mmCIF file of C-alpha atoms in Angstrom:
data_model
loop_
_atom_site.group_PDB
_atom_site.id
_atom_site.type_symbol
_atom_site.label_atom_id
_atom_site.label_comp_id
_atom_site.label_asym_id
_atom_site.label_seq_id
_atom_site.Cartn_x
_atom_site.Cartn_y
_atom_site.Cartn_z
ATOM 1 C CA MET A 252 0.000 0.000 0.000
ATOM 2 C CA SER A 253 1.473 3.336 -0.941
ATOM 3 C CA ALA A 254 1.913 6.134 1.544
ATOM 4 C CA THR A 255 -0.475 9.053 1.461
ATOM 5 C CA PRO A 256 0.524 11.391 -1.367
ATOM 6 C CA SER A 257 -1.635 14.245 -0.112
ATOM 7 C CA PHE A 258 0.259 14.344 3.190
ATOM 8 C CA LEU A 259 3.798 13.461 2.131
ATOM 9 C CA ASP A 260 3.689 15.641 -0.954
ATOM 10 C CA GLY A 261 3.116 18.630 1.287
ATOM 11 C CA LEU A 262 6.325 18.055 3.231
ATOM 12 C CA SER A 263 9.385 20.098 2.447
ATOM 13 C CA VAL A 264 12.813 18.709 1.603
ATOM 14 C CA GLN A 265 15.308 20.178 4.037
ATOM 15 C CA PRO A 266 18.961 19.546 4.940
ATOM 16 C CA ALA A 267 19.509 16.612 7.293
ATOM 17 C CA GLY A 268 18.856 17.609 10.902
ATOM 18 C CA ALA A 269 17.098 20.858 10.044
ATOM 19 C CA ALA A 270 13.631 19.555 10.981
ATOM 20 C CA PRO A 271 11.922 16.391 12.221
ATOM 21 C CA THR A 272 11.409 13.975 9.343
ATOM 22 C CA CYS A 273 8.484 11.815 8.290
ATOM 23 C CA ALA A 274 8.802 8.796 6.003
ATOM 24 C CA GLY A 275 5.942 6.796 4.542
ATOM 25 C CA LEU A 276 6.366 3.152 5.529
ATOM 26 C CA GLU A 277 5.316 1.544 2.267
ATOM 27 C CA ALA A 278 7.009 -1.767 3.143
ATOM 28 C CA PHE A 279 4.452 -2.274 5.930
ATOM 29 C CA ARG A 280 0.728 -2.879 6.209
ATOM 30 C CA LEU A 281 -1.648 -2.521 9.116
ATOM 31 C CA ILE A 282 -3.897 -5.402 10.115
ATOM 32 C CA SER A 283 -6.742 -5.086 12.601
ATOM 33 C CA ALA A 284 -8.908 -7.432 14.622
ATOM 34 C CA SER A 285 -12.428 -6.861 15.879
ATOM 35 C CA GLY A 286 -14.989 -8.819 17.856
ATOM 36 C CA ASP A 287 -15.531 -9.692 21.504
ATOM 37 C CA ASP A 288 -13.126 -12.661 21.356
ATOM 38 C CA ALA A 289 -10.409 -10.960 19.301
ATOM 39 C CA LEU A 290 -7.922 -10.459 22.122
ATOM 40 C CA ALA A 291 -8.413 -13.946 23.552
ATOM 41 C CA PHE A 292 -8.022 -15.493 20.093
ATOM 42 C CA LEU A 293 -4.809 -13.604 19.328
ATOM 43 C CA HIS A 294 -3.490 -14.336 22.815
ATOM 44 C CA GLY A 295 -3.605 -18.019 21.869
ATOM 45 C CA GLN A 296 -1.863 -17.457 18.524
ATOM 46 C CA LEU A 297 1.041 -15.082 19.152
ATOM 47 C CA THR A 298 4.232 -15.271 21.191
ATOM 48 C CA GLN A 299 3.313 -12.166 23.190
ATOM 49 C CA ASP A 300 0.869 -11.632 26.075
ATOM 50 C CA VAL A 301 -1.871 -9.966 24.035
ATOM 51 C CA ALA A 302 -4.519 -9.965 26.757
ATOM 52 C CA GLY A 303 -2.176 -8.497 29.351
ATOM 53 C CA LEU A 304 -0.642 -5.794 27.184
ATOM 54 C CA PRO A 305 -1.257 -2.387 28.825
ATOM 55 C CA LEU A 306 -3.325 0.073 26.827
ATOM 56 C CA ASP A 307 -0.493 2.606 26.839
ATOM 57 C CA ARG A 308 2.050 0.174 25.388
ATOM 58 C CA ALA A 309 2.896 -1.556 22.133
ATOM 59 C CA SER A 310 5.045 -4.640 21.765
ATOM 60 C CA LEU A 311 6.824 -6.916 19.367
ATOM 61 C CA ALA A 312 5.259 -10.324 18.816
ATOM 62 C CA GLY A 313 5.736 -13.324 16.579
ATOM 63 C CA TYR A 314 3.450 -15.807 14.848
ATOM 64 C CA CYS A 315 4.907 -19.305 14.491
ATOM 65 C CA THR A 316 4.218 -22.625 12.843
ATOM 66 C CA ALA A 317 3.627 -25.662 15.018
ATOM 67 C CA LYS A 318 7.371 -26.352 14.698
ATOM 68 C CA GLY A 319 8.171 -22.959 16.214
ATOM 69 C CA ARG A 320 9.335 -21.260 13.019
ATOM 70 C CA LEU A 321 8.318 -17.664 12.488
ATOM 71 C CA LEU A 322 5.769 -16.815 9.813
ATOM 72 C CA ALA A 323 5.648 -13.146 10.830
ATOM 73 C CA THR A 324 6.812 -10.602 13.361
ATOM 74 C CA LEU A 325 4.566 -7.726 14.345
ATOM 75 C CA VAL A 326 4.470 -4.462 16.246
ATOM 76 C CA MET A 327 1.092 -4.753 17.955
ATOM 77 C CA TRP A 328 -1.092 -2.763 20.318
ATOM 78 C CA ARG A 329 -4.577 -2.903 21.756
ATOM 79 C CA ALA A 330 -7.016 -0.453 20.250
ATOM 80 C CA PRO A 331 -8.089 2.397 22.532
ATOM 81 C CA ALA A 332 -11.444 1.887 24.163
ATOM 82 C CA GLU A 333 -12.455 5.524 23.777
ATOM 83 C CA PRO A 334 -13.369 7.221 21.569
ATOM 84 C CA ALA A 335 -14.806 4.241 19.716
ATOM 85 C CA GLN A 336 -14.201 4.997 16.042
ATOM 86 C CA THR A 337 -14.655 1.339 15.051
ATOM 87 C CA ASP A 338 -15.137 -1.979 16.802
ATOM 88 C CA ALA A 339 -11.425 -2.787 16.441
ATOM 89 C CA ARG A 340 -9.836 -4.412 19.474
ATOM 90 C CA TRP A 341 -6.258 -4.746 18.206
ATOM 91 C CA HIS A 342 -3.898 -3.445 15.533
ATOM 92 C CA ALA A 343 -0.494 -4.553 14.243
ATOM 93 C CA LEU A 344 2.129 -3.496 11.735
ATOM 94 C CA VAL A 345 3.544 -6.301 9.589
ATOM 95 C CA ARG A 346 5.622 -6.487 6.449
ATOM 96 C CA ALA A 347 3.451 -5.745 3.427
ATOM 97 C CA ASP A 348 4.440 -8.772 1.366
ATOM 98 C CA LEU A 349 3.028 -11.217 3.901
ATOM 99 C CA ALA A 350 0.121 -9.226 5.374
ATOM 100 C CA GLU A 351 -2.663 -10.669 3.226
ATOM 101 C CA ALA A 352 -1.511 -14.276 3.677
ATOM 102 C CA LEU A 353 -1.151 -13.711 7.426
ATOM 103 C CA VAL A 354 -4.728 -12.487 7.731
ATOM 104 C CA LYS A 355 -5.985 -15.490 5.745
ATOM 105 C CA ARG A 356 -4.009 -17.982 7.814
ATOM 106 C CA LEU A 357 -5.062 -16.548 11.168
ATOM 107 C CA SER A 358 -8.680 -16.373 9.999
ATOM 108 C CA MET A 359 -8.621 -20.122 9.319
ATOM 109 C CA PHE A 360 -8.295 -20.774 13.051
ATOM 110 C CA VAL A 361 -10.973 -18.381 14.300
ATOM 111 C CA LEU A 362 -13.650 -21.107 14.064
ATOM 112 C CA ARG A 363 -16.518 -20.153 16.410
ATOM 113 C CA ALA A 364 -14.737 -17.315 18.160
ATOM 114 C CA LYS A 365 -16.242 -13.853 17.804
ATOM 115 C CA ALA A 366 -13.203 -12.451 16.043
ATOM 116 C CA SER A 367 -12.517 -11.022 12.620
ATOM 117 C CA LEU A 368 -9.170 -10.039 11.094
ATOM 118 C CA SER A 369 -8.687 -7.757 8.120
ATOM 119 C CA LEU A 370 -6.218 -5.583 6.279
ATOM 120 C CA ASN A 371 -6.769 -2.008 7.403
ATOM 121 C CA ALA A 372 -7.086 0.037 4.223
ATOM 122 C CA THR A 373 -7.563 3.434 5.857
ATOM 123 C CA MET A 374 -5.029 3.836 8.655
ATOM 124 C CA GLN A 375 -1.482 4.375 7.402
ATOM 125 C CA ALA A 376 1.906 4.188 9.060
ATOM 126 C CA PHE A 377 4.764 6.675 9.000
ATOM 127 C CA GLY A 378 8.169 6.811 10.633
ATOM 128 C CA VAL A 379 8.917 10.108 12.391
ATOM 129 C CA GLN A 380 12.404 10.990 13.612
ATOM 130 C CA ALA A 381 13.559 14.030 15.593
ATOM 131 C CA THR A 382 16.365 15.331 17.753
ATOM 132 C CA THR A 383 15.795 16.130 21.414
ATOM 133 C CA ASP A 384 15.913 19.839 20.538
ATOM 134 C CA GLN A 385 13.033 19.354 18.095
ATOM 135 C CA ALA A 386 10.818 17.354 20.458
ATOM 136 C CA ALA A 387 8.917 20.311 21.980
ATOM 137 C CA ALA A 388 7.870 21.713 18.613
ATOM 138 C CA LEU A 389 6.899 18.231 17.417
ATOM 139 C CA GLN A 390 4.738 17.632 20.502
ATOM 140 C CA ALA A 391 2.942 20.916 19.965
ATOM 141 C CA ALA A 392 2.229 19.999 16.336
ATOM 142 C CA ALA A 393 1.157 16.458 17.262
ATOM 143 C CA GLY A 394 -1.392 17.749 19.759
ATOM 144 C CA GLY A 395 -0.033 16.381 23.029
ATOM 145 C CA ALA A 396 2.802 14.722 24.905
ATOM 146 C CA LEU A 397 4.617 12.186 22.780
ATOM 147 C CA PRO A 398 5.700 8.896 24.392
ATOM 148 C CA SER A 399 9.292 9.126 25.572
ATOM 149 C CA GLN A 400 10.163 5.533 26.529
ATOM 150 C CA ASP A 401 10.582 2.680 24.055
ATOM 151 C CA TRP A 402 7.266 0.959 23.270
ATOM 152 C CA GLN A 403 5.136 3.529 25.086
ATOM 153 C CA ARG A 404 2.053 4.557 23.135
ATOM 154 C CA ALA A 405 -0.067 7.697 23.112
ATOM 155 C CA GLU A 406 -3.380 8.389 21.420
ATOM 156 C CA LEU A 407 -3.327 12.013 20.256
ATOM 157 C CA PRO A 408 -5.640 14.050 18.027
ATOM 158 C CA THR A 409 -3.239 13.386 15.155
ATOM 159 C CA GLY A 410 -3.255 9.593 15.627
ATOM 160 C CA THR A 411 -1.426 6.782 17.392
ATOM 161 C CA TRP A 412 2.203 7.478 18.342
ATOM 162 C CA ILE A 413 4.484 4.622 19.447
ATOM 163 C CA ALA A 414 8.027 5.288 20.666
ATOM 164 C CA ALA A 415 10.342 3.108 18.582
ATOM 165 C CA PRO A 416 13.655 1.800 19.895
ATOM 166 C CA GLY A 417 16.766 3.290 18.357
ATOM 167 C CA SER A 418 19.832 5.391 18.953
ATOM 168 C CA GLY A 419 21.035 8.753 17.717
ATOM 169 C CA GLY A 420 17.682 10.489 18.070
ATOM 170 C CA LEU A 421 13.995 10.042 18.843
ATOM 171 C CA ARG A 422 11.790 7.769 16.734
ATOM 172 C CA TRP A 423 8.062 7.107 16.564
ATOM 173 C CA TRP A 424 5.723 4.990 14.525
ATOM 174 C CA TRP A 425 2.853 7.316 13.671
ATOM 175 C CA ILE A 426 -0.405 5.663 12.563
ATOM 176 C CA ALA A 427 -3.156 7.972 11.364
ATOM 177 C CA SER A 428 -6.600 7.751 9.797
ATOM 178 C CA PRO A 429 -7.534 9.889 6.768
ATOM 179 C CA ALA A 430 -9.300 12.395 9.020
ATOM 180 C CA GLN A 431 -6.300 12.625 11.327
ATOM 181 C CA ARG A 432 -3.920 13.128 8.423
ATOM 182 C CA GLN A 433 -6.163 15.782 6.916
ATOM 183 C CA ALA A 434 -6.261 17.646 10.226
ATOM 184 C CA SER A 435 -2.467 17.484 10.694
ATOM 185 C CA GLY A 436 -1.682 20.853 9.182
ATOM 186 C CA ASP A 437 0.729 21.858 11.941
ATOM 187 C CA LEU A 438 2.639 18.614 11.458
ATOM 188 C CA ALA A 439 2.803 19.098 7.714
ATOM 189 C CA ARG A 440 4.267 22.555 8.199
ATOM 190 C CA LEU A 441 6.858 21.278 10.677
ATOM 191 C CA LEU A 442 7.970 17.945 9.230
ATOM 192 C CA ALA A 443 10.458 17.417 6.434
ATOM 193 C CA ARG A 444 10.264 14.523 4.006
ATOM 194 C CA GLY A 445 12.096 11.473 5.339
ATOM 195 C CA ASP A 446 13.542 8.377 3.722
ATOM 196 C CA GLU A 447 12.001 4.957 4.350
ATOM 197 C CA GLN A 448 15.302 3.153 3.826
ATOM 198 C CA ALA A 449 16.910 5.301 6.526
ATOM 199 C CA TRP A 450 14.038 4.404 8.863
ATOM 200 C CA ARG A 451 14.471 0.705 8.112
ATOM 201 C CA ALA A 452 18.227 0.968 8.660
ATOM 202 C CA ALA A 453 17.498 2.404 12.119
ATOM 203 C CA ASP A 454 15.224 -0.603 12.789
ATOM 204 C CA LEU A 455 18.148 -2.877 11.946
ATOM 205 C CA ALA A 456 20.487 -1.015 14.284
ATOM 206 C CA ALA A 457 17.854 -1.410 17.018
ATOM 207 C CA GLY A 458 17.850 -5.184 16.472
ATOM 208 C CA LEU A 459 14.211 -5.418 15.360
ATOM 209 C CA PRO A 460 13.778 -8.698 13.446
ATOM 210 C CA TRP A 461 11.189 -8.041 10.734
ATOM 211 C CA ILE A 462 10.188 -11.293 9.010
ATOM 212 C CA ALA A 463 9.187 -10.885 5.358
ATOM 213 C CA GLY A 464 8.156 -13.240 2.563
ATOM 214 C CA PRO A 465 11.664 -14.591 1.774
ATOM 215 C CA THR A 466 12.382 -15.405 5.429
ATOM 216 C CA GLN A 467 9.111 -17.026 6.480
ATOM 217 C CA ASP A 468 9.451 -20.460 8.100
ATOM 218 C CA LEU A 469 13.256 -20.167 8.469
ATOM 219 C CA PHE A 470 13.884 -19.038 12.044
ATOM 220 C CA ILE A 471 12.674 -19.824 15.538
ATOM 221 C CA PRO A 472 12.156 -16.696 17.691
ATOM 222 C CA GLN A 473 15.394 -17.039 19.667
ATOM 223 C CA THR A 474 17.631 -17.246 16.586
ATOM 224 C CA VAL A 475 16.435 -13.770 15.546
ATOM 225 C CA ASN A 476 16.613 -12.445 19.141
ATOM 226 C CA LEU A 477 12.848 -11.931 19.345
ATOM 227 C CA GLU A 478 12.794 -12.596 23.084
ATOM 228 C CA LEU A 479 15.772 -10.279 23.657
ATOM 229 C CA ALA A 480 13.868 -7.508 21.882
ATOM 230 C CA GLY A 481 10.824 -8.116 24.112
ATOM 231 C CA GLY A 482 8.661 -10.084 21.676
ATOM 232 C CA VAL A 483 8.150 -13.357 23.602
ATOM 233 C CA SER A 484 6.313 -14.038 26.849
ATOM 234 C CA PHE A 485 7.364 -17.251 28.597
ATOM 235 C CA THR A 486 4.505 -17.081 31.103
ATOM 236 C CA LYS A 487 1.432 -16.492 28.911
ATOM 237 C CA GLY A 488 0.564 -20.078 28.025
ATOM 238 C CA CYS A 489 0.122 -21.977 24.787
ATOM 239 C CA TYR A 490 0.403 -20.780 21.188
ATOM 240 C CA PRO A 491 1.539 -22.541 18.002
ATOM 241 C CA GLY A 492 5.180 -23.573 18.412
ATOM 242 C CA GLN A 493 5.232 -22.742 22.130
ATOM 243 C CA GLU A 494 6.788 -26.063 23.155
ATOM 244 C CA VAL A 495 9.731 -25.607 20.790
ATOM 245 C CA VAL A 496 10.284 -21.991 21.859
ATOM 246 C CA ALA A 497 10.030 -22.806 25.581
ATOM 247 C CA ARG A 498 12.328 -25.833 25.289
ATOM 248 C CA SER A 499 15.042 -23.762 23.608
ATOM 249 C CA HIS A 500 14.696 -21.115 26.312
ATOM 250 C CA TYR A 501 14.698 -23.264 29.422
ATOM 251 C CA ARG A 502 17.277 -25.802 28.246
ATOM 252 C CA GLY A 503 19.646 -23.123 27.008
ATOM 253 C CA THR A 504 20.072 -24.879 23.674
ATOM 254 C CA VAL A 505 20.191 -21.806 21.432
ATOM 255 C CA LYS A 506 23.349 -22.094 19.330
ATOM 256 C CA ARG A 507 22.457 -19.497 16.733
ATOM 257 C CA ARG A 508 21.729 -15.809 17.156
ATOM 258 C CA MET A 509 21.038 -12.727 15.081
ATOM 259 C CA ALA A 510 23.824 -10.189 14.616
ATOM 260 C CA TYR A 511 23.962 -6.698 13.148
ATOM 261 C CA GLY A 512 26.531 -5.549 10.650
ATOM 262 C CA ARG A 513 27.408 -3.580 7.548
ATOM 263 C CA LEU A 514 28.909 -4.675 4.274
ATOM 264 C CA GLU A 515 32.399 -3.210 4.010
ATOM 265 C CA ASP A 516 31.602 -2.378 0.388
ATOM 266 C CA GLY A 517 28.933 0.221 1.096
ATOM 267 C CA THR A 518 27.674 0.151 -2.492
ATOM 268 C CA LEU A 519 26.264 -3.373 -2.070
ATOM 269 C CA THR A 520 22.947 -4.492 -0.624
ATOM 270 C CA ALA A 521 22.063 -7.862 0.910
ATOM 271 C CA GLN A 522 18.826 -9.697 0.197
ATOM 272 C CA PRO A 523 16.745 -11.304 2.972
ATOM 273 C CA GLY A 524 17.263 -15.061 2.982
ATOM 274 C CA ALA A 525 20.723 -14.892 1.376
ATOM 275 C CA ASP A 526 23.393 -17.199 2.783
ATOM 276 C CA ILE A 527 26.038 -16.063 5.262
ATOM 277 C CA TYR A 528 29.419 -17.805 5.359
ATOM 278 C CA ASP A 529 32.268 -17.852 7.843
ATOM 279 C CA ALA A 530 35.401 -17.872 5.675
ATOM 280 C CA GLY A 531 37.207 -19.863 8.359
ATOM 281 C CA ASP A 532 34.715 -22.730 7.970
ATOM 282 C CA ALA A 533 33.665 -22.440 4.360
ATOM 283 C CA HIS A 534 32.193 -25.883 3.645
ATOM 284 C CA GLU A 535 28.604 -24.724 4.297
ATOM 285 C CA PRO A 536 26.675 -21.549 5.155
ATOM 286 C CA SER A 537 26.738 -20.484 8.776
ATOM 287 C CA GLY A 538 23.444 -18.580 8.555
ATOM 288 C CA ARG A 539 21.110 -16.361 6.548
ATOM 289 C CA VAL A 540 20.250 -12.694 6.159
ATOM 290 C CA VAL A 541 17.171 -11.763 8.190
ATOM 291 C CA ASP A 542 16.666 -8.222 6.852
ATOM 292 C CA ALA A 543 18.672 -5.531 5.097
ATOM 293 C CA ALA A 544 18.542 -1.858 4.131
ATOM 294 C CA GLY A 545 21.338 -0.537 1.979
ATOM 295 C CA ALA A 546 24.659 -1.872 3.277
ATOM 296 C CA ALA A 547 23.204 -2.558 6.760
ATOM 297 C CA LEU A 548 21.905 -6.009 7.595
ATOM 298 C CA LEU A 549 20.677 -8.278 10.344
ATOM 299 C CA PHE A 550 21.751 -11.886 9.913
ATOM 300 C CA GLU A 551 21.368 -15.129 11.797
ATOM 301 C CA THR A 552 24.512 -17.185 12.316
ATOM 302 C CA THR A 553 26.164 -19.645 14.682
ATOM 303 C CA LEU A 554 27.430 -18.339 17.988
ATOM 304 C CA ALA A 555 30.749 -19.987 17.131
ATOM 305 C CA SER A 556 31.236 -17.514 14.280
ATOM 306 C CA LEU A 557 30.666 -14.492 16.541
ATOM 307 C CA PRO A 558 32.208 -12.092 17.219
ATOM 308 C CA GLU A 559 35.573 -12.918 15.635
ATOM 309 C CA GLY A 560 34.509 -14.860 12.536
ATOM 310 C CA ASP A 561 35.381 -13.693 9.036
ATOM 311 C CA LEU A 562 31.763 -13.355 7.924
ATOM 312 C CA ARG A 563 30.880 -13.041 4.247
ATOM 313 C CA LEU A 564 27.738 -12.554 2.206
ATOM 314 C CA GLY A 565 26.728 -15.153 -0.371
ATOM 315 C CA SER A 566 29.923 -17.242 -0.434
ATOM 316 C CA ALA A 567 33.094 -17.854 1.539
ATOM 317 C CA ASP A 568 34.917 -15.264 -0.586
ATOM 318 C CA GLY A 569 31.962 -12.882 -0.884
ATOM 319 C CA PRO A 570 31.676 -9.337 0.457
ATOM 320 C CA ARG A 571 32.968 -9.042 4.015
ATOM 321 C CA ILE A 572 30.569 -8.098 6.822
ATOM 322 C CA GLN A 573 31.708 -5.800 9.615
ATOM 323 C CA VAL A 574 29.935 -6.964 12.780
ATOM 324 C CA LEU A 575 28.596 -4.116 14.930
ATOM 325 C CA PRO A 576 27.085 -4.142 18.441
ATOM 326 C CA LEU A 577 23.384 -4.594 19.097
ATOM 327 C CA PRO A 578 21.615 -2.626 21.854
ATOM 328 C CA TYR A 579 20.975 -5.801 23.871
ATOM 329 C CA ALA A 580 23.199 -8.690 25.006
ATOM 330 C CA TYR A 581 22.823 -12.382 24.152
#
């Protein structure tokens, strides 16, 4: 789904750092769930504690096969109870190329529950970035206090604002309806046009493991650090793949993890699902690319190849990967 031309086209192009930026997140779609049983149904499907999620928070979550392999990762939140614009109970951002299939698959298991899932064709997502010096002006334009801690959420006149993890500045997912976008004149006058690839690169640096079409059914949650990033509850009860995920956690059998890095040749770009090799043990791949934006990439590999391995993209003599620190420890 394309970003909203009427809003983004009104944004100025300014030098980097001159104003808060807003990027349309065209690589993502919003899905919504409605019905009295929606939260209970999703609680039994996802790796996160859906029913217990506070109304002022968002969270990562995963959706797995029965074998514990991820079919999707999501940024999810419970819909505000008031004012009731729709009967939605829950919303989530997912990668666009798997959103429709995800809705269809989840809907297969609804059975007699009073729950309905759908692609949300009206609300759209943007990535907003600002410096601390720009935060006061941005709050005034947004219509209220913006969330300041990672994963906090605020419902403002301009829409839903979720504080995104990251470094080097402040970041928010901003989700707005057509009416909210149309009424966001102060924001349009303040914001400069941002770049979606830069936003996605910041997601990578934050260690957020977005699963997309090429990487479905490849990784269990722990091998992409989903629990380290706060996307798994080990106390919530059953969901598809829960036994596999719990066994890996409690037995300490995780031998593969996700790492962050950059290709030393900054003109190259990795593709999700591509093989990763350790040149010191070149007989077979040591892992796969999870996600990439420009020369930055998240990749899953063996713990034995970290942090000193000579890691390469595509082949044992392929482009070298410089491993960089993640914001959380293994």
